[in-house]
CSV table of C-alpha atoms in Angstrom, one decimal:
chain,number,residue,atom,x,y,z
A,998,MET,CA,-77.6,6.3,-120.6
A,999,SER,CA,-76.5,2.7,-120.2
A,1000,ARG,CA,-78.6,-0.3,-119.5
A,1001,THR,CA,-77.7,-2.0,-116.2
A,1002,THR,CA,-79.1,-5.4,-116.9
A,1003,THR,CA,-78.8,-7.9,-119.8
A,1004,GLU,CA,-81.7,-10.2,-119.2
A,1005,ALA,CA,-84.2,-10.8,-121.9
A,1006,PRO,CA,-87.8,-9.5,-121.6
A,1007,THR,CA,-89.1,-13.0,-121.1
A,1008,VAL,CA,-87.5,-13.2,-117.6
A,1009,MET,CA,-89.1,-10.1,-116.2
A,1010,PRO,CA,-89.8,-11.6,-112.7
A,1011,SER,CA,-86.1,-12.0,-112.0
A,1012,LEU,CA,-84.9,-8.6,-113.3
A,1013,THR,CA,-82.9,-6.3,-111.0
A,1014,PHE,CA,-81.9,-2.8,-112.3
A,1015,GLY,CA,-78.9,-1.1,-110.8
A,1016,PRO,CA,-77.4,-0.2,-108.5
A,1017,VAL,CA,-76.6,3.2,-110.0
A,1018,HIS,CA,-75.2,6.3,-108.5
A,1019,HIS,CA,-77.6,9.2,-107.9
A,1020,GLY,CA,-76.0,12.0,-106.0
A,1021,ASP,CA,-74.7,10.6,-102.8
A,1022,SER,CA,-77.1,7.7,-102.9
A,1023,LEU,CA,-77.2,4.3,-104.6
A,1024,VAL,CA,-80.5,3.4,-106.3
A,1025,ARG,CA,-81.6,-0.1,-107.3
A,1026,LEU,CA,-84.9,-1.6,-108.5
A,1027,ARG,CA,-85.9,-5.2,-107.7
A,1028,PRO,CA,-89.1,-7.3,-107.6
A,1029,PRO,CA,-91.1,-7.0,-104.3
A,1030,ARG,CA,-90.6,-9.4,-101.5
A,1031,LEU,CA,-92.9,-10.5,-98.8
A,1032,SER,CA,-90.3,-9.4,-96.3
A,1033,ASP,CA,-90.9,-5.8,-97.5
A,1034,PHE,CA,-94.2,-5.7,-95.7
A,1035,GLY,CA,-93.1,-3.9,-92.4
A,1036,ARG,CA,-91.2,-1.1,-94.2
A,1037,TRP,CA,-94.0,-0.7,-96.8
A,1038,ARG,CA,-96.7,-0.4,-94.2
A,1039,GLU,CA,-94.6,2.0,-92.1
A,1040,ILE,CA,-94.0,4.4,-94.9
A,1041,ARG,CA,-97.5,4.3,-96.3
A,1042,LEU,CA,-99.2,4.9,-93.0
A,1043,ARG,CA,-96.7,7.7,-92.0
A,1044,ASP,CA,-97.1,9.4,-95.5
A,1045,ARG,CA,-100.8,9.1,-95.8
A,1046,ALA,CA,-101.3,12.8,-96.3
A,1047,TRP,CA,-98.7,12.7,-99.1
A,1048,ILE,CA,-100.0,9.6,-100.9
A,1049,GLU,CA,-103.7,9.2,-100.4
A,1050,PRO,CA,-105.0,12.3,-102.2
A,1051,HIS,CA,-103.5,10.8,-105.5
A,1052,TRP,CA,-104.3,7.2,-104.8
A,1053,GLY,CA,-107.4,5.3,-106.0
A,1054,THR,CA,-110.5,5.6,-103.8
A,1055,SER,CA,-111.4,2.5,-101.8
A,1056,PRO,CA,-114.3,1.7,-99.4
A,1057,LEU,CA,-111.6,0.4,-97.0
A,1058,SER,CA,-109.9,2.7,-94.5
A,1059,TRP,CA,-106.2,3.6,-95.1
A,1060,GLU,CA,-105.1,1.3,-92.3
A,1061,GLN,CA,-107.2,-1.6,-93.7
A,1062,ARG,CA,-105.5,-1.1,-97.1
A,1063,HIS,CA,-102.1,-1.7,-95.6
A,1064,THR,CA,-102.4,-5.1,-93.9
A,1065,SER,CA,-100.1,-8.1,-94.3
A,1066,ARG,CA,-102.9,-9.8,-96.4
A,1067,ILE,CA,-103.1,-6.8,-98.8
A,1068,TRP,CA,-99.3,-6.8,-99.2
A,1069,ALA,CA,-99.2,-10.6,-99.8
A,1070,ARG,CA,-101.9,-10.2,-102.5
A,1071,GLU,CA,-100.0,-7.3,-104.1
A,1072,CYS,CA,-96.9,-9.4,-104.3
A,1073,LEU,CA,-98.7,-12.4,-105.7
A,1074,VAL,CA,-100.4,-10.3,-108.4
A,1075,ALA,CA,-97.1,-8.6,-109.3
A,1076,TRP,CA,-95.2,-11.9,-109.6
A,1077,ALA,CA,-98.0,-13.4,-111.8
A,1078,ASP,CA,-98.1,-10.3,-114.0
A,1079,MET,CA,-94.3,-10.3,-114.4
A,1080,ARG,CA,-94.3,-14.0,-115.3
A,1081,ALA,CA,-96.9,-13.2,-118.0
A,1082,GLY,CA,-94.9,-10.2,-119.3
A,1083,ARG,CA,-97.8,-7.8,-118.6
A,1084,ARG,CA,-96.1,-5.6,-116.0
A,1085,PHE,CA,-92.9,-5.0,-114.1
A,1086,VAL,CA,-93.3,-4.0,-110.5
A,1087,GLY,CA,-90.2,-2.8,-108.8
A,1088,VAL,CA,-89.2,-1.8,-105.3
A,1089,ILE,CA,-87.1,1.3,-105.2
A,1090,GLU,CA,-84.1,0.7,-102.9
A,1091,VAL,CA,-82.1,3.7,-101.7
A,1092,ASP,CA,-78.8,2.7,-100.1
A,1093,GLY,CA,-80.2,-0.8,-99.7
A,1094,ARG,CA,-83.4,0.2,-98.0
A,1095,PHE,CA,-87.0,0.0,-99.3
A,1096,ALA,CA,-88.1,3.6,-100.2
A,1097,GLY,CA,-91.0,3.2,-102.7
A,1098,GLN,CA,-92.3,1.5,-105.7
A,1099,VAL,CA,-92.4,2.0,-109.5
A,1100,GLU,CA,-94.2,0.0,-112.2
A,1101,TYR,CA,-94.6,-0.2,-115.9
A,1102,THR,CA,-97.7,-1.9,-117.3
A,1103,ILE,CA,-98.0,-3.0,-121.0
A,1104,ILE,CA,-101.4,-1.6,-121.8
A,1105,ASP,CA,-101.4,-2.3,-125.5
A,1106,ALA,CA,-98.9,-4.9,-126.8
A,1107,ASP,CA,-99.6,-4.3,-130.5
A,1108,SER,CA,-98.8,-0.6,-130.3
A,1109,ALA,CA,-96.0,-1.2,-127.8
A,1110,THR,CA,-97.5,1.2,-125.3
A,1111,ALA,CA,-96.8,1.1,-121.5
A,1112,GLU,CA,-98.1,3.0,-118.5
A,1113,ALA,CA,-95.8,4.2,-115.7
A,1114,GLY,CA,-96.6,4.9,-112.1
A,1115,ALA,CA,-94.5,5.4,-109.0
A,1116,TRP,CA,-94.5,6.6,-105.3
A,1117,ILE,CA,-91.7,7.2,-102.9
A,1118,ASP,CA,-91.0,7.8,-99.2
A,1119,ALA,CA,-91.7,11.5,-98.4
A,1120,HIS,CA,-88.3,11.6,-96.5
A,1121,ALA,CA,-86.6,10.7,-99.8
A,1122,ALA,CA,-88.6,13.0,-102.0
A,1123,ARG,CA,-87.3,16.1,-103.9
A,1124,ARG,CA,-84.0,14.4,-104.6
A,1125,GLY,CA,-84.7,13.1,-108.1
A,1126,LEU,CA,-84.9,9.5,-106.9
A,1127,ILE,CA,-88.3,8.9,-108.6
A,1128,GLY,CA,-86.9,10.2,-111.9
A,1129,CYS,CA,-83.8,7.9,-111.5
A,1130,ALA,CA,-86.1,4.9,-111.0
A,1131,LEU,CA,-88.3,5.8,-113.9
A,1132,LEU,CA,-85.2,6.2,-116.1
A,1133,LEU,CA,-83.9,2.8,-115.2
A,1134,LEU,CA,-87.2,1.2,-116.4
A,1135,CYS,CA,-87.6,3.5,-119.4
A,1136,ASP,CA,-84.2,2.3,-120.6
A,1137,TYR,CA,-85.3,-1.3,-120.3
A,1138,MET,CA,-88.7,-0.8,-121.8
A,1139,PHE,CA,-87.3,1.2,-124.8
A,1140,ARG,CA,-84.2,-0.8,-125.6
A,1141,VAL,CA,-85.1,-4.3,-124.5
A,1142,HIS,CA,-88.8,-4.7,-124.4
A,1143,GLY,CA,-89.4,-2.7,-127.6
A,1144,VAL,CA,-91.9,-0.1,-126.1
A,1145,ALA,CA,-92.5,2.8,-128.4
A,1146,ARG,CA,-94.5,5.1,-126.0
A,1147,VAL,CA,-94.7,5.3,-122.2
A,1148,LEU,CA,-97.8,7.1,-120.8
A,1149,ALA,CA,-98.2,8.6,-117.4
A,1150,PRO,CA,-101.5,9.9,-116.0
A,1151,VAL,CA,-101.1,12.4,-113.2
A,1152,SER,CA,-103.8,14.4,-111.3
A,1153,THR,CA,-103.8,18.1,-112.1
A,1154,ASP,CA,-103.0,18.9,-108.4
A,1155,ASN,CA,-100.0,16.6,-108.1
A,1156,ASP,CA,-97.3,19.2,-108.6
A,1157,PRO,CA,-94.3,17.1,-107.5
A,1158,ALA,CA,-95.2,14.4,-110.1
A,1159,LEU,CA,-95.8,17.0,-112.8
A,1160,ARG,CA,-92.3,18.5,-112.2
A,1161,CYS,CA,-90.7,15.1,-112.3
A,1162,LEU,CA,-92.3,14.2,-115.7
A,1163,ARG,CA,-91.3,17.5,-117.2
A,1164,GLY,CA,-87.8,17.0,-116.1
A,1165,LEU,CA,-87.6,13.6,-117.7
A,1166,GLY,CA,-88.8,14.9,-121.1
A,1167,PHE,CA,-92.4,13.7,-120.9
A,1168,ARG,CA,-94.7,15.8,-123.1
A,1169,HIS,CA,-98.3,16.8,-122.1
A,1170,GLU,CA,-100.8,15.3,-124.5
A,1171,ALA,CA,-104.2,15.7,-122.9
A,1172,THR,CA,-106.2,16.8,-119.8
A,1173,MET,CA,-108.8,14.1,-119.2
A,1174,VAL,CA,-111.9,15.5,-117.3
A,1175,LEU,CA,-112.9,13.5,-114.2
A,1176,ALA,CA,-110.9,10.6,-115.5
A,1177,TYR,CA,-110.1,8.8,-112.3
A,1178,ASP,CA,-111.5,8.4,-108.8
A,1179,ALA,CA,-108.7,9.3,-106.4
A,1180,GLY,CA,-108.6,10.5,-102.8
A,1181,GLY,CA,-112.4,10.1,-102.5
A,1182,ALA,CA,-113.5,12.0,-105.6
A,1183,ARG,CA,-113.2,11.9,-109.4
A,1184,LYS,CA,-110.5,14.2,-110.6
A,1185,ASP,CA,-109.1,15.6,-113.8
A,1186,HIS,CA,-105.9,13.9,-114.9
A,1187,THR,CA,-103.3,15.1,-117.3
A,1188,LEU,CA,-101.9,12.5,-119.7
A,1189,TRP,CA,-98.1,12.6,-120.4
A,1190,ALA,CA,-96.2,10.6,-123.0
A,1191,LEU,CA,-92.5,9.8,-123.5
A,1192,THR,CA,-90.9,8.3,-126.6
A,1193,PRO,CA,-87.3,7.3,-127.2
A,1194,ALA,CA,-86.9,10.5,-129.2
A,1195,ASP,CA,-88.2,12.6,-126.3
A,1196,LEU,CA,-85.8,10.9,-123.9
A,1197,ALA,CA,-82.9,11.6,-126.2
A,1198,ALA,CA,-83.9,15.2,-126.6
A,1199,ALA,CA,-84.0,15.7,-122.9
A,1200,GLN,CA,-80.2,15.1,-122.8
A,1201,LEU,CA,-80.3,13.7,-119.2
A,1202,PRO,CA,-77.1,12.7,-117.6
A,1203,PRO,CA,-76.3,9.0,-118.0
A,1204,LEU,CA,-77.0,6.5,-115.3
A,1205,VAL,CA,-73.6,5.5,-113.8
A,1206,PRO,CA,-73.6,1.9,-112.7
A,1207,ALA,CA,-72.2,1.2,-109.2
A,1208,ASP,CA,-70.6,-1.9,-107.8
A,1209,PRO,CA,-73.3,-4.1,-106.2
A,1210,ALA,CA,-71.0,-4.8,-103.4
A,1211,ASP,CA,-71.2,-1.1,-102.4
A,1212,VAL,CA,-74.9,-1.4,-101.6
A,1213,PRO,CA,-75.4,-1.7,-97.9
A,1214,ILE,CA,-77.5,-4.6,-96.7
A,1215,VAL,CA,-80.3,-3.4,-94.4
A,1216,GLU,CA,-82.1,-6.2,-92.6
A,1217,PRO,CA,-85.9,-5.7,-92.3
A,1218,ARG,CA,-87.2,-5.0,-88.8
A,1219,ILE,CA,-89.2,-8.0,-87.6
A,1220,SER,CA,-92.0,-7.6,-85.1
A,1221,ARG,CA,-92.1,-9.9,-82.0
A,1222,SER,CA,-95.1,-11.7,-83.3
A,1223,ALA,CA,-93.5,-12.2,-86.7
A,1224,ALA,CA,-90.3,-13.4,-85.0
A,1225,ARG,CA,-92.2,-16.2,-83.2
A,1226,ALA,CA,-93.9,-17.3,-86.5
A,1227,THR,CA,-92.4,-19.8,-88.9
A,1228,TYR,CA,-92.1,-18.9,-92.6
A,1229,PRO,CA,-91.8,-21.1,-95.6
A,1230,PRO,CA,-88.9,-20.6,-98.1
A,1231,SER,CA,-90.1,-18.1,-100.6
A,1232,THR,CA,-90.7,-19.4,-104.1
A,1233,ALA,CA,-90.9,-15.9,-105.6
A,1234,PRO,CA,-88.1,-14.6,-107.7
A,1235,GLY,CA,-85.9,-12.3,-105.7
A,1236,ALA,CA,-87.9,-12.8,-102.6
A,1237,GLY,CA,-85.0,-13.3,-100.3
A,1238,SER,CA,-84.5,-15.9,-97.6
A,1239,ALA,CA,-87.3,-14.9,-95.2
A,1240,ASN,CA,-90.9,-13.7,-95.5
A,1241,SER,CA,-90.7,-11.6,-92.3
A,1242,GLY,CA,-93.9,-10.0,-91.2
A,1243,VAL,CA,-96.2,-12.2,-93.4
A,1244,PRO,CA,-97.2,-15.5,-91.7
A,1245,ARG,CA,-97.8,-18.5,-93.9
A,1246,ALA,CA,-101.5,-18.6,-93.2
A,1247,VAL,CA,-101.9,-15.0,-94.4
A,1248,VAL,CA,-100.1,-15.7,-97.7
A,1249,ALA,CA,-102.3,-18.8,-98.2
A,1250,LEU,CA,-105.5,-16.8,-97.5
A,1251,ALA,CA,-104.4,-14.0,-99.8
A,1252,ALA,CA,-103.7,-16.5,-102.6
A,1253,LEU,CA,-107.1,-18.2,-102.1
A,1254,ARG,CA,-109.0,-14.9,-102.1
A,1255,TRP,CA,-107.2,-13.7,-105.2
A,1256,SER,CA,-108.0,-17.0,-107.0
A,1257,VAL,CA,-111.6,-16.8,-106.1
A,1258,TRP,CA,-111.8,-13.2,-107.1
A,1259,SER,CA,-110.2,-13.9,-110.5
A,1260,VAL,CA,-112.6,-16.7,-111.2
A,1261,ARG,CA,-115.6,-14.6,-110.2
A,1262,GLU,CA,-114.4,-11.7,-112.4
A,1263,LYS,CA,-114.1,-14.0,-115.4
A,1264,LEU,CA,-117.6,-15.5,-114.8
A,1265,ARG,CA,-119.0,-12.0,-114.4
A,1266,ARG,CA,-118.0,-11.2,-118.0
A,1267,TYR,CA,-120.4,-14.0,-119.1
A,1268,ARG,CA,-123.5,-13.1,-117.3
A,1269,PRO,CA,-126.3,-12.6,-119.9
A,1270,ALA,CA,-127.4,-9.0,-120.4
A,1271,ALA,CA,-130.8,-7.8,-121.5
A,1272,PRO,CA,-131.2,-7.0,-125.2
A,1273,VAL,CA,-131.0,-3.4,-126.2
A,1274,ALA,CA,-133.4,-1.6,-128.5
A,1275,LEU,CA,-133.1,2.2,-128.6
A,1276,ILE,CA,-135.5,4.0,-130.9
A,1277,VAL,CA,-134.2,7.3,-132.3
A,1278,ARG,CA,-137.1,9.7,-131.8
A,1279,GLU,CA,-136.0,11.9,-134.7
A,1280,ARG,CA,-136.3,8.9,-137.1
A,1281,PRO,CA,-138.9,6.3,-136.0
A,1282,ASN,CA,-137.5,3.9,-138.6
A,1283,THR,CA,-134.1,4.0,-137.0
A,1284,VAL,CA,-133.1,1.8,-134.0
A,1285,VAL,CA,-129.9,1.1,-132.2
A,1286,ARG,CA,-130.1,-2.6,-131.1
A,1287,THR,CA,-128.3,-5.7,-130.0
A,1288,LEU,CA,-126.6,-7.9,-132.7
A,1289,THR,CA,-128.8,-10.9,-133.7
A,1290,ARG,CA,-128.4,-14.0,-135.8
A,1291,MET,CA,-130.3,-12.4,-138.6
A,1292,ASP,CA,-127.5,-9.9,-139.1
A,1293,ARG,CA,-124.9,-12.4,-140.3
A,1294,ALA,CA,-125.3,-11.7,-144.1
A,1295,GLN,CA,-125.1,-7.9,-143.7
A,1296,TRP,CA,-122.3,-8.2,-141.1
A,1297,THR,CA,-120.1,-10.0,-143.5
A,1298,GLN,CA,-120.7,-7.4,-146.1
A,1299,VAL,CA,-120.0,-4.2,-144.2
A,1300,GLY,CA,-116.3,-4.7,-144.4
A,1301,ARG,CA,-116.5,-3.8,-148.1
A,1302,THR,CA,-118.3,-0.5,-147.4
A,1303,ARG,CA,-116.4,2.7,-147.0
A,1304,VAL,CA,-117.0,4.0,-143.4
A,1305,THR,CA,-115.7,6.5,-140.9
A,1306,ALA,CA,-114.2,5.2,-137.7
A,1307,THR,CA,-113.2,6.5,-134.3
A,1308,SER,CA,-111.8,4.5,-131.4
A,1309,SER,CA,-111.2,0.8,-131.7
A,1310,PHE,CA,-110.7,-2.2,-129.5
A,1311,PRO,CA,-107.1,-3.2,-128.5
A,1312,ARG,CA,-105.8,-5.1,-131.5
A,1313,SER,CA,-104.2,-7.8,-129.4
A,1314,ARG,CA,-107.6,-8.9,-128.3
A,1315,GLN,CA,-109.6,-8.4,-131.4
A,1316,GLY,CA,-107.2,-9.0,-134.3
A,1317,LEU,CA,-109.2,-6.9,-136.7
A,1318,GLY,CA,-107.8,-6.0,-140.1
A,1319,THR,CA,-108.4,-2.8,-142.0
A,1320,GLU,CA,-108.5,-1.7,-145.6
A,1321,GLY,CA,-108.0,1.7,-147.2
A,1322,GLY,CA,-106.6,3.6,-144.2
A,1323,SER,CA,-108.4,5.6,-141.6
A,1324,SER,CA,-111.8,5.7,-143.4
A,1325,ALA,CA,-112.0,2.0,-144.1
A,1326,GLY,CA,-114.0,-0.6,-142.2
A,1327,GLN,CA,-113.0,-4.1,-141.2
A,1328,ASP,CA,-113.0,-6.8,-143.8
A,1329,ARG,CA,-114.8,-9.4,-141.8
A,1330,SER,CA,-116.1,-11.6,-144.6
A,1331,LYS,CA,-113.0,-13.9,-144.3
A,1332,SER,CA,-113.8,-15.3,-140.8
A,1333,ARG,CA,-116.9,-17.3,-140.0
A,1334,ALA,CA,-115.5,-18.1,-136.6
A,1335,GLN,CA,-115.2,-14.4,-135.9
A,1336,TRP,CA,-118.9,-13.9,-136.6
A,1337,TYR,CA,-119.9,-16.5,-134.1
A,1338,ARG,CA,-117.4,-15.2,-131.5
A,1339,THR,CA,-118.8,-11.7,-132.0
A,1340,LEU,CA,-122.4,-13.0,-131.7
A,1341,TRP,CA,-121.6,-15.0,-128.6
A,1342,HIS,CA,-120.0,-12.0,-126.9
A,1343,SER,CA,-123.0,-9.7,-127.8
A,1344,ARG,CA,-125.1,-11.7,-125.4
A,1345,PHE,CA,-123.2,-10.4,-122.4
A,1346,GLY,CA,-123.2,-6.7,-123.0
A,1347,LEU,CA,-120.7,-4.3,-121.7
A,1348,ARG,CA,-119.1,-6.9,-119.3
A,1349,SER,CA,-118.1,-9.2,-122.2
A,1350,PRO,CA,-114.5,-9.5,-123.4
A,1351,SER,CA,-115.5,-7.5,-126.5
A,1352,GLY,CA,-117.6,-4.9,-124.7
A,1353,LEU,CA,-121.1,-3.8,-125.8
A,1354,ARG,CA,-121.7,-4.0,-129.6
A,1355,LEU,CA,-124.8,-2.3,-130.9
A,1356,VAL,CA,-126.1,-2.1,-134.5
A,1357,LEU,CA,-127.4,1.0,-136.1
A,1358,ASP,CA,-130.4,-0.3,-138.0
A,1359,VAL,CA,-131.9,2.1,-140.6
A,1360,ASN,CA,-135.1,0.8,-142.3
A,1361,GLY,CA,-133.9,-2.8,-141.6
A,1362,VAL,CA,-130.5,-2.2,-143.1
A,1363,TYR,CA,-127.2,-2.7,-141.1
A,1364,ALA,CA,-125.9,0.9,-141.4
A,1365,GLY,CA,-123.3,1.2,-138.7
A,1366,GLU,CA,-122.1,0.1,-135.3
A,1367,PHE,CA,-121.5,1.5,-131.8
A,1368,HIS,CA,-119.1,-0.2,-129.5
A,1369,LEU,CA,-118.5,0.5,-125.8
A,1370,TYR,CA,-115.5,-1.2,-124.2
A,1371,ASP,CA,-112.7,-1.0,-121.6
A,1372,SER,CA,-110.3,1.5,-123.0
A,1373,PRO,CA,-106.5,0.6,-122.9
A,1374,LEU,CA,-105.7,4.3,-122.3
A,1375,PRO,CA,-104.8,5.2,-118.6
A,1376,CYS,CA,-107.8,6.3,-116.5
A,1377,GLN,CA,-110.3,5.7,-119.3
A,1378,ALA,CA,-113.4,3.9,-117.9
A,1379,THR,CA,-115.2,3.3,-121.2
A,1380,GLY,CA,-114.0,3.7,-124.8
A,1381,LEU,CA,-116.2,4.4,-127.8
A,1382,TYR,CA,-115.9,3.1,-131.3
A,1383,ILE,CA,-118.4,4.1,-134.0
A,1384,TRP,CA,-118.7,3.8,-137.7
A,1385,VAL,CA,-121.5,4.3,-140.2
A,1386,ASP,CA,-122.2,3.9,-143.9
A,1387,PRO,CA,-122.1,7.5,-145.1
A,1388,LEU,CA,-124.4,6.6,-148.0
A,1389,ARG,CA,-127.2,5.7,-145.6
A,1390,VAL,CA,-126.6,7.8,-142.6
A,1391,GLU,CA,-126.2,11.6,-142.6
A,1392,PRO,CA,-124.4,13.4,-139.7
A,1393,GLU,CA,-127.6,14.6,-138.1
A,1394,LEU,CA,-129.0,11.0,-137.8
A,1395,TRP,CA,-125.6,9.7,-136.7
A,1396,THR,CA,-125.5,12.4,-133.9
A,1397,ALA,CA,-129.1,11.6,-132.8
A,1398,ALA,CA,-128.3,7.9,-132.6
A,1399,LEU,CA,-125.1,8.5,-130.7
A,1400,ARG,CA,-127.0,10.6,-128.1
A,1401,LYS,CA,-129.3,7.6,-127.5
A,1402,VAL,CA,-126.3,5.4,-126.9
A,1403,ILE,CA,-124.8,7.9,-124.5
A,1404,GLU,CA,-128.1,8.2,-122.6
A,1405,HIS,CA,-128.3,4.4,-122.3
A,1406,ALA,CA,-124.7,4.1,-121.2
A,1407,PHE,CA,-124.9,6.8,-118.5
A,1408,THR,CA,-128.3,6.0,-117.1
A,1409,GLU,CA,-128.7,2.2,-117.5
A,1410,LEU,CA,-125.1,0.9,-117.6
A,1411,GLY,CA,-123.6,3.1,-114.9
A,1412,VAL,CA,-120.9,4.5,-117.2
A,1413,GLN,CA,-119.2,7.6,-115.7
A,1414,ARG,CA,-116.8,8.6,-118.4
A,1415,MET,CA,-116.6,7.9,-122.2
A,1416,ALA,CA,-113.7,8.7,-124.5
A,1417,ALA,CA,-113.1,8.4,-128.2
A,1418,GLU,CA,-109.8,8.6,-130.2
A,1419,ILE,CA,-110.4,10.2,-133.6
A,1420,PRO,CA,-107.7,10.4,-136.3
A,1421,VAL,CA,-106.6,13.9,-137.0
A,1422,GLY,CA,-108.3,15.0,-140.2
A,1423,ASP,CA,-111.5,13.0,-139.6
A,1424,THR,CA,-113.6,16.2,-139.4
A,1425,VAL,CA,-116.9,14.4,-139.9
A,1426,THR,CA,-116.6,12.1,-136.9
A,1427,ALA,CA,-115.1,15.0,-134.8
A,1428,ALA,CA,-118.2,17.1,-135.6
A,1429,VAL,CA,-120.5,14.3,-134.7
A,1430,VAL,CA,-119.0,13.6,-131.3
A,1431,ALA,CA,-118.8,17.3,-130.6
A,1432,ALA,CA,-122.5,17.7,-131.4
A,1433,ALA,CA,-123.3,14.8,-129.1
A,1434,GLY,CA,-121.6,16.6,-126.2
A,1435,PHE,CA,-118.0,15.4,-126.2
A,1436,ALA,CA,-115.2,17.9,-125.4
A,1437,HIS,CA,-111.8,17.9,-127.1
A,1438,GLU,CA,-109.2,17.0,-124.4
A,1439,GLY,CA,-105.9,16.7,-126.3
A,1440,LEU,CA,-103.7,15.2,-129.0
A,1441,LEU,CA,-102.2,11.7,-128.8
A,1442,ARG,CA,-99.0,11.6,-130.8
A,1443,THR,CA,-98.2,8.7,-133.0
A,1444,HIS,CA,-101.0,6.7,-131.3
A,1445,ARG,CA,-102.1,3.5,-132.9
A,1446,GLY,CA,-105.8,4.1,-133.2
A,1447,PRO,CA,-108.5,2.1,-134.9
A,1448,SER,CA,-107.3,2.2,-138.5
A,1449,GLY,CA,-103.9,0.7,-138.8
A,1450,PRO,CA,-100.5,2.5,-138.6
A,1451,SER,CA,-99.7,4.9,-135.8
A,1452,ALA,CA,-100.9,8.4,-136.4
A,1453,ASP,CA,-101.9,11.5,-134.4
A,1454,HIS,CA,-105.3,11.1,-132.8
A,1455,ASP,CA,-107.6,13.7,-131.1
A,1456,LEU,CA,-108.9,12.6,-127.7
A,1457,TRP,CA,-112.5,13.5,-127.0
A,1458,GLY,CA,-114.1,12.9,-123.6
A,1459,LEU,CA,-117.6,13.0,-122.0
A,1460,THR,CA,-118.7,12.8,-118.4
C-alpha cells in the first residue's frame, strides 16, 4: 500500500488523500467545506434509519441536528482540531461527489493511539468504500504521524461496520457494557484495534493512485435562497471558492456560540466542589476523603512506597513518572509545583482537569488513592485509577473502600459507567475490582497503561 500524500503531520488541515482507484470508482479524502452543507444534509436526512441508531443521542430532533449552523460549527471545530494536530476529519468523495465522512482522533499522544470513525451514503454502501477511506488514513497515521494503535468502537448491532473492521484486519479486544448512549439508549460497544503488524498481516491489495485530473468536478447544488445570498471568501484550508448554502451570518453565529461554549466548558472545570469524606463502615478508623494541605508531607513520600496500580491519567496531561515497573508508585518528591497543582485541582472534584482525587486515610496515615477521571479510551465515561500501600491495607479493606467510592460516584456524581485498565498479571488488583462488582470485558494489547512501557492490560467495567 502506497501513501498518496507527502505532507508532514504538522499541516494536517491542508491534507488531501488520493484519489485512488477502488473498483470502478475514484475515492478521495479532503477536509470539509462549508459548501458541503447541502449534500451533507440531504444524505443524512434521507439515511436517518441507517445512521441514527448508531449515532450519539441528542435532545435535538434529527432535523434540528442537520441545520446550516450545525454544519458550520462542525467545520469550525474540525478545522481547529486539525490545526492543533488533534484530529483529521475527512470528507469521502466518490467520483468527485460528497459521499460521507471519516475521522481519526489522537486520543493519547504519548502512547500514539488514535480512534477511528466513519459513515457513508447508504447508496454507496457495501462496496468497500468505507474500508478504502479508512485505509487511506491508516496509511497516513501509521507511516507519517507515528500512530501505533488505531481503536474503533462499534455497537454490537452494527453488522456492516463489524464486517468492515474484520476485513481490514482489526482485532476484537473487548466488549464494553453500556459504554455509549446511541440511538436513544445506552448500548454495548465492541472495541477493535489495528496495529501496523495487523494491517500487514491482512495482506490487503495496495491502494492504486489515480490521476487527479480524472476526478470529475461535481458542483454543489445551491438553493434559491442561498443563490441570492452573498458569501465571504473562505479562509479554511481546502474550502473551495464558495460557501454555498451557509450564509455569512450563520457562520458568524456558529463561531460565536462555539466560542462561548468553549469558555463556559473551561470555566465549568473550575467550579468548586464540596469536600468528600466517606467513612468505611467495616473500619470506622478508615475514611476516603478529599486531599488537604496537611497531606503534603505524606504525599511526597508515597512515591517511595511499593504500591499496586490500575488505570492512570493520560500521560500527556499528567507527566507522571514511575519506578520499578507495574507495581511501583509515582516518585512525586521531586516536584513542589506538582503538589500545589494537584492540591489546586482537588478543589474542583470530578470536573477538574485532573479529575477527582481521593485519599485513603487509615488511622490518619496516607495509605492510598482513588482517582476518577475522563478516560482516553473510546466510549469510556469515567476511568478509575487506584493504588494502596500493601503494608497498611489488606485486600478486604481495599475492596470495602472501593465500594464506598463507587457508591459515591454513581449516586452523588452521576457517573454511569466506570472502567479500569489493569496490567495482566496484577492478580491482587484484579481480585479487588472483581469483588467490588467490576466485570472483565477484554484484553487491550500492547496498551500503555499506568505503569510505563506498553503491555497487555485487562479491561474491567462497571455500570
